[in-house]
């Protein structure tokens, strides 16, 4: 696979909440099982109802939310209520179907706050697309960290540097949050777990070199990862490494639905339009219209 540079594109979610959308991209729809990737912020906002993500459904995927600044309250149709803080992980698996909302913490309403984080959709393997929905939360202290001189890597999901995250992923994948200190530079070597294990690097600050290629702030570089890859992270860089084994069957994506079956997506859309999905306890009054 040739090196592919994916430029992040700005997208307004409403109420002035701007994100940088990385995936899907026309030349690269997925990286391993990662089919959607938003970099939220960094932004300062005065929260109103327009900055909340109102109840909406998912099928066929897991969502992974990882924050750097701010806090968000997650609610879902299983009855889970969880505030996610910086350095923590929310992992929600929709399977056959779930509805959730992500709202500003009540104590932050009307106050200027800083918000930044990452959200991913991870397509479920063929054999678990229709599993029962579930939700798990992981505190910052649960995520393993590898440190060397001027280098710090948090293994958010998957395994690297002999460390394994407790996040209960559905297929072989990797997500790492890497910092290289100012005044330092670092070589990072990664060996894919399998021949079809893709690896990509998203740069949040600074730059990362891969051979003759340079990945700069706000861009994702999809690497030629058939063999061991070597990166050089420049001084003061902050970057995210994602990767995983490719999904066997091509995935379709429509609105908030991901599936190997067009019929399943049509059925889910019909259920949402007809208001037949379960309601979220404590958040029953609002919903995002189909296709919005």
GROMACS .gro file of C-alpha atoms in nm:
model
  292
    1UNK     CA    1   0.000   0.000   0.000
    2UNK     CA    2   0.133   0.341  -0.092
    3UNK     CA    3   0.162   0.627   0.158
    4UNK     CA    4  -0.159   0.832   0.164
    5UNK     CA    5  -0.187   1.180   0.316
    6UNK     CA    6  -0.532   1.260   0.454
    7UNK     CA    7  -0.589   1.634   0.516
    8UNK     CA    8  -0.821   1.714   0.805
    9UNK     CA    9  -1.129   1.911   0.695
   10UNK     CA   10  -1.316   2.147   0.928
   11UNK     CA   11  -1.679   2.070   0.998
   12UNK     CA   12  -1.926   2.266   1.214
   13UNK     CA   13  -2.142   2.037   1.431
   14UNK     CA   14  -2.367   2.330   1.518
   15UNK     CA   15  -2.356   2.610   1.773
   16UNK     CA   16  -2.003   2.696   1.663
   17UNK     CA   17  -1.862   2.360   1.775
   18UNK     CA   18  -1.602   2.303   1.503
   19UNK     CA   19  -1.428   1.968   1.453
   20UNK     CA   20  -1.155   1.850   1.219
   21UNK     CA   21  -1.292   1.547   1.032
   22UNK     CA   22  -1.021   1.300   0.933
   23UNK     CA   23  -1.212   0.986   0.830
   24UNK     CA   24  -1.383   0.887   0.612
   25UNK     CA   25  -1.178   1.035   0.325
   26UNK     CA   26  -1.245   0.983  -0.045
   27UNK     CA   27  -0.905   0.819  -0.109
   28UNK     CA   28  -0.905   0.623   0.215
   29UNK     CA   29  -1.240   0.533   0.367
   30UNK     CA   30  -1.102   0.327   0.656
   31UNK     CA   31  -0.778   0.254   0.842
   32UNK     CA   32  -0.811  -0.103   0.965
   33UNK     CA   33  -1.152  -0.104   1.139
   34UNK     CA   34  -1.148   0.275   1.200
   35UNK     CA   35  -1.421   0.416   0.975
   36UNK     CA   36  -1.478   0.759   1.135
   37UNK     CA   37  -1.240   0.997   1.313
   38UNK     CA   38  -1.314   1.347   1.443
   39UNK     CA   39  -1.072   1.577   1.625
   40UNK     CA   40  -1.300   1.796   1.841
   41UNK     CA   41  -1.154   2.139   1.910
   42UNK     CA   42  -0.942   2.276   2.059
   43UNK     CA   43  -1.210   2.535   2.116
   44UNK     CA   44  -1.342   2.765   2.385
   45UNK     CA   45  -1.720   2.772   2.403
   46UNK     CA   46  -2.000   2.896   2.622
   47UNK     CA   47  -2.220   2.584   2.629
   48UNK     CA   48  -2.581   2.608   2.522
   49UNK     CA   49  -2.819   2.337   2.412
   50UNK     CA   50  -2.677   2.369   2.059
   51UNK     CA   51  -2.339   2.236   2.169
   52UNK     CA   52  -2.491   1.913   2.301
   53UNK     CA   53  -2.508   1.604   2.085
   54UNK     CA   54  -2.873   1.507   2.125
   55UNK     CA   55  -2.995   1.144   2.127
   56UNK     CA   56  -2.908   0.956   1.808
   57UNK     CA   57  -2.874   0.587   1.712
   58UNK     CA   58  -2.590   0.362   1.596
   59UNK     CA   59  -2.562   0.010   1.456
   60UNK     CA   60  -2.265  -0.206   1.359
   61UNK     CA   61  -1.989  -0.012   1.534
   62UNK     CA   62  -1.813   0.081   1.856
   63UNK     CA   63  -1.752   0.444   1.949
   64UNK     CA   64  -1.433   0.544   2.129
   65UNK     CA   65  -1.419   0.885   2.295
   66UNK     CA   66  -1.091   1.017   2.439
   67UNK     CA   67  -1.064   1.368   2.586
   68UNK     CA   68  -0.779   1.615   2.640
   69UNK     CA   69  -0.983   1.907   2.779
   70UNK     CA   70  -1.334   1.953   2.916
   71UNK     CA   71  -1.589   1.695   3.021
   72UNK     CA   72  -1.888   1.533   2.855
   73UNK     CA   73  -2.184   1.345   3.002
   74UNK     CA   74  -2.272   1.023   2.817
   75UNK     CA   75  -2.617   0.865   2.843
   76UNK     CA   76  -2.753   0.565   2.654
   77UNK     CA   77  -3.055   0.337   2.623
   78UNK     CA   78  -2.892   0.077   2.851
   79UNK     CA   79  -2.928   0.329   3.134
   80UNK     CA   80  -2.561   0.421   3.156
   81UNK     CA   81  -2.476   0.774   3.274
   82UNK     CA   82  -2.104   0.853   3.266
   83UNK     CA   83  -1.903   1.174   3.277
   84UNK     CA   84  -1.583   1.141   3.076
   85UNK     CA   85  -1.284   1.351   3.182
   86UNK     CA   86  -0.946   1.420   3.015
   87UNK     CA   87  -0.734   1.107   2.972
   88UNK     CA   88  -1.033   0.874   3.010
   89UNK     CA   89  -1.200   0.645   2.757
   90UNK     CA   90  -1.565   0.576   2.678
   91UNK     CA   91  -1.608   0.261   2.467
   92UNK     CA   92  -1.966   0.198   2.350
   93UNK     CA   93  -2.058  -0.094   2.126
   94UNK     CA   94  -2.383  -0.048   1.936
   95UNK     CA   95  -2.409  -0.396   1.786
   96UNK     CA   96  -2.767  -0.444   1.669
   97UNK     CA   97  -2.861  -0.096   1.791
   98UNK     CA   98  -2.822   0.163   2.066
   99UNK     CA   99  -2.912   0.529   2.121
  100UNK     CA  100  -2.690   0.770   2.313
  101UNK     CA  101  -2.640   1.139   2.382
  102UNK     CA  102  -2.331   1.342   2.469
  103UNK     CA  103  -2.401   1.659   2.660
  104UNK     CA  104  -2.210   1.934   2.837
  105UNK     CA  105  -2.186   1.878   3.212
  106UNK     CA  106  -2.465   2.072   3.391
  107UNK     CA  107  -2.211   2.262   3.602
  108UNK     CA  108  -2.049   2.398   3.285
  109UNK     CA  109  -2.366   2.545   3.137
  110UNK     CA  110  -2.331   2.919   3.082
  111UNK     CA  111  -1.956   2.921   3.156
  112UNK     CA  112  -1.672   2.949   2.907
  113UNK     CA  113  -1.492   2.615   2.887
  114UNK     CA  114  -1.210   2.464   2.683
  115UNK     CA  115  -1.295   2.148   2.494
  116UNK     CA  116  -1.073   1.909   2.298
  117UNK     CA  117  -1.092   1.539   2.227
  118UNK     CA  118  -1.102   1.260   1.975
  119UNK     CA  119  -1.391   1.043   1.870
  120UNK     CA  120  -1.368   0.731   1.658
  121UNK     CA  121  -1.611   0.483   1.509
  122UNK     CA  122  -1.472   0.132   1.488
  123UNK     CA  123  -1.653  -0.109   1.255
  124UNK     CA  124  -1.742  -0.439   1.418
  125UNK     CA  125  -1.618  -0.766   1.263
  126UNK     CA  126  -1.862  -0.960   1.046
  127UNK     CA  127  -1.937  -1.214   1.318
  128UNK     CA  128  -2.025  -0.955   1.586
  129UNK     CA  129  -2.206  -0.686   1.387
  130UNK     CA  130  -2.538  -0.781   1.550
  131UNK     CA  131  -2.416  -0.844   1.904
  132UNK     CA  132  -2.591  -0.704   2.211
  133UNK     CA  133  -2.503  -0.338   2.280
  134UNK     CA  134  -2.270  -0.255   2.569
  135UNK     CA  135  -2.082   0.031   2.732
  136UNK     CA  136  -1.753   0.050   2.925
  137UNK     CA  137  -1.565   0.337   3.085
  138UNK     CA  138  -1.193   0.344   3.168
  139UNK     CA  139  -1.023   0.585   3.405
  140UNK     CA  140  -0.694   0.751   3.311
  141UNK     CA  141  -0.511   0.542   3.573
  142UNK     CA  142  -0.613   0.220   3.393
  143UNK     CA  143  -0.435   0.306   3.067
  144UNK     CA  144  -0.073   0.183   3.048
  145UNK     CA  145   0.204   0.433   2.973
  146UNK     CA  146   0.546   0.375   2.818
  147UNK     CA  147   0.810   0.637   2.899
  148UNK     CA  148   1.163   0.698   2.778
  149UNK     CA  149   1.383   1.008   2.765
  150UNK     CA  150   1.166   1.287   2.623
  151UNK     CA  151   0.901   1.037   2.513
  152UNK     CA  152   0.565   0.934   2.657
  153UNK     CA  153   0.313   0.701   2.492
  154UNK     CA  154  -0.026   0.613   2.639
  155UNK     CA  155  -0.164   0.287   2.502
  156UNK     CA  156  -0.530   0.386   2.479
  157UNK     CA  157  -0.643   0.064   2.307
  158UNK     CA  158  -0.464  -0.247   2.185
  159UNK     CA  159  -0.100  -0.334   2.257
  160UNK     CA  160   0.240  -0.167   2.203
  161UNK     CA  161   0.580  -0.153   2.374
  162UNK     CA  162   0.491  -0.470   2.564
  163UNK     CA  163   0.187  -0.301   2.721
  164UNK     CA  164  -0.181  -0.381   2.668
  165UNK     CA  165  -0.476  -0.150   2.729
  166UNK     CA  166  -0.775  -0.292   2.922
  167UNK     CA  167  -1.021  -0.150   2.665
  168UNK     CA  168  -1.228  -0.445   2.543
  169UNK     CA  169  -1.186  -0.408   2.168
  170UNK     CA  170  -1.374  -0.628   1.921
  171UNK     CA  171  -1.087  -0.686   1.675
  172UNK     CA  172  -0.706  -0.643   1.668
  173UNK     CA  173  -0.637  -0.268   1.669
  174UNK     CA  174  -0.411   0.000   1.812
  175UNK     CA  175  -0.463   0.352   1.943
  176UNK     CA  176  -0.175   0.541   2.107
  177UNK     CA  177  -0.140   0.898   2.235
  178UNK     CA  178   0.226   1.001   2.196
  179UNK     CA  179   0.416   1.308   2.322
  180UNK     CA  180   0.774   1.403   2.239
  181UNK     CA  181   0.915   1.672   2.466
  182UNK     CA  182   1.054   2.002   2.343
  183UNK     CA  183   1.425   1.971   2.278
  184UNK     CA  184   1.395   1.600   2.207
  185UNK     CA  185   1.343   1.392   1.895
  186UNK     CA  186   1.244   1.030   1.894
  187UNK     CA  187   1.250   0.734   1.659
  188UNK     CA  188   0.948   0.507   1.694
  189UNK     CA  189   0.950   0.158   1.545
  190UNK     CA  190   0.627  -0.036   1.505
  191UNK     CA  191   0.578  -0.381   1.363
  192UNK     CA  192   0.227  -0.460   1.236
  193UNK     CA  193   0.063  -0.754   1.411
  194UNK     CA  194  -0.037  -0.909   1.076
  195UNK     CA  195   0.008  -0.851   0.702
  196UNK     CA  196  -0.332  -0.679   0.679
  197UNK     CA  197  -0.271  -0.458   0.986
  198UNK     CA  198  -0.278  -0.095   0.872
  199UNK     CA  199  -0.108   0.189   1.061
  200UNK     CA  200  -0.168   0.564   1.039
  201UNK     CA  201  -0.036   0.870   1.223
  202UNK     CA  202  -0.240   1.183   1.303
  203UNK     CA  203  -0.034   1.485   1.410
  204UNK     CA  204  -0.189   1.715   1.668
  205UNK     CA  205   0.117   1.937   1.712
  206UNK     CA  206   0.461   1.948   1.552
  207UNK     CA  207   0.549   1.701   1.278
  208UNK     CA  208   0.635   1.336   1.219
  209UNK     CA  209   0.864   1.206   0.943
  210UNK     CA  210   0.810   0.872   0.771
  211UNK     CA  211   1.088   0.808   0.523
  212UNK     CA  212   1.080   1.095   0.276
  213UNK     CA  213   0.728   1.196   0.388
  214UNK     CA  214   0.647   1.460   0.649
  215UNK     CA  215   0.312   1.458   0.830
  216UNK     CA  216   0.230   1.801   0.969
  217UNK     CA  217  -0.023   1.932   1.221
  218UNK     CA  218  -0.386   1.847   1.143
  219UNK     CA  219  -0.307   1.574   0.889
  220UNK     CA  220  -0.317   1.194   0.891
  221UNK     CA  221  -0.055   0.984   0.716
  222UNK     CA  222  -0.151   0.627   0.625
  223UNK     CA  223   0.170   0.428   0.619
  224UNK     CA  224   0.294   0.146   0.400
  225UNK     CA  225   0.283  -0.094   0.693
  226UNK     CA  226   0.334  -0.436   0.536
  227UNK     CA  227   0.663  -0.452   0.727
  228UNK     CA  228   0.809  -0.278   1.032
  229UNK     CA  229   0.771   0.099   1.008
  230UNK     CA  230   0.995   0.366   1.155
  231UNK     CA  231   0.883   0.716   1.244
  232UNK     CA  232   1.085   1.016   1.352
  233UNK     CA  233   0.894   1.251   1.576
  234UNK     CA  234   1.034   1.602   1.588
  235UNK     CA  235   1.086   1.809   1.902
  236UNK     CA  236   0.767   1.911   2.081
  237UNK     CA  237   0.539   1.683   1.880
  238UNK     CA  238   0.206   1.535   1.987
  239UNK     CA  239   0.057   1.267   1.767
  240UNK     CA  240  -0.189   0.979   1.760
  241UNK     CA  241  -0.118   0.637   1.614
  242UNK     CA  242  -0.416   0.432   1.497
  243UNK     CA  243  -0.427   0.099   1.321
  244UNK     CA  244  -0.581  -0.242   1.298
  245UNK     CA  245  -0.664  -0.542   1.088
  246UNK     CA  246  -0.880  -0.467   0.788
  247UNK     CA  247  -1.245  -0.568   0.796
  248UNK     CA  248  -1.321  -0.869   0.574
  249UNK     CA  249  -1.643  -0.741   0.417
  250UNK     CA  250  -1.671  -0.385   0.279
  251UNK     CA  251  -1.860  -0.152   0.511
  252UNK     CA  252  -2.138   0.084   0.417
  253UNK     CA  253  -2.190   0.405   0.611
  254UNK     CA  254  -2.506   0.613   0.614
  255UNK     CA  255  -2.557   0.887   0.871
  256UNK     CA  256  -2.480   0.720   1.209
  257UNK     CA  257  -2.515   0.364   1.081
  258UNK     CA  258  -2.235   0.128   0.974
  259UNK     CA  259  -2.302  -0.218   0.832
  260UNK     CA  260  -2.201  -0.478   0.576
  261UNK     CA  261  -2.569  -0.489   0.475
  262UNK     CA  262  -2.761  -0.215   0.295
  263UNK     CA  263  -3.086  -0.374   0.413
  264UNK     CA  264  -2.982  -0.348   0.780
  265UNK     CA  265  -2.905   0.021   0.734
  266UNK     CA  266  -3.242   0.080   0.566
  267UNK     CA  267  -3.419  -0.106   0.848
  268UNK     CA  268  -3.238   0.097   1.116
  269UNK     CA  269  -3.317   0.425   0.938
  270UNK     CA  270  -3.684   0.326   0.919
  271UNK     CA  271  -3.694   0.244   1.291
  272UNK     CA  272  -3.540   0.580   1.381
  273UNK     CA  273  -3.770   0.774   1.150
  274UNK     CA  274  -4.072   0.598   1.300
  275UNK     CA  275  -3.941   0.662   1.655
  276UNK     CA  276  -3.923   0.291   1.739
  277UNK     CA  277  -3.572   0.285   1.886
  278UNK     CA  278  -3.565   0.266   2.268
  279UNK     CA  279  -3.551   0.596   2.458
  280UNK     CA  280  -3.265   0.710   2.682
  281UNK     CA  281  -3.373   0.718   3.048
  282UNK     CA  282  -3.352   1.078   3.161
  283UNK     CA  283  -3.301   1.213   2.808
  284UNK     CA  284  -3.625   1.124   2.630
  285UNK     CA  285  -3.741   1.465   2.505
  286UNK     CA  286  -3.497   1.542   2.222
  287UNK     CA  287  -3.361   1.354   1.922
  288UNK     CA  288  -3.157   1.426   1.610
  289UNK     CA  289  -3.371   1.386   1.295
  290UNK     CA  290  -3.264   1.119   1.046
  291UNK     CA  291  -2.988   1.246   0.817
  292UNK     CA  292  -2.917   1.565   1.016
   0.00000   0.00000   0.00000
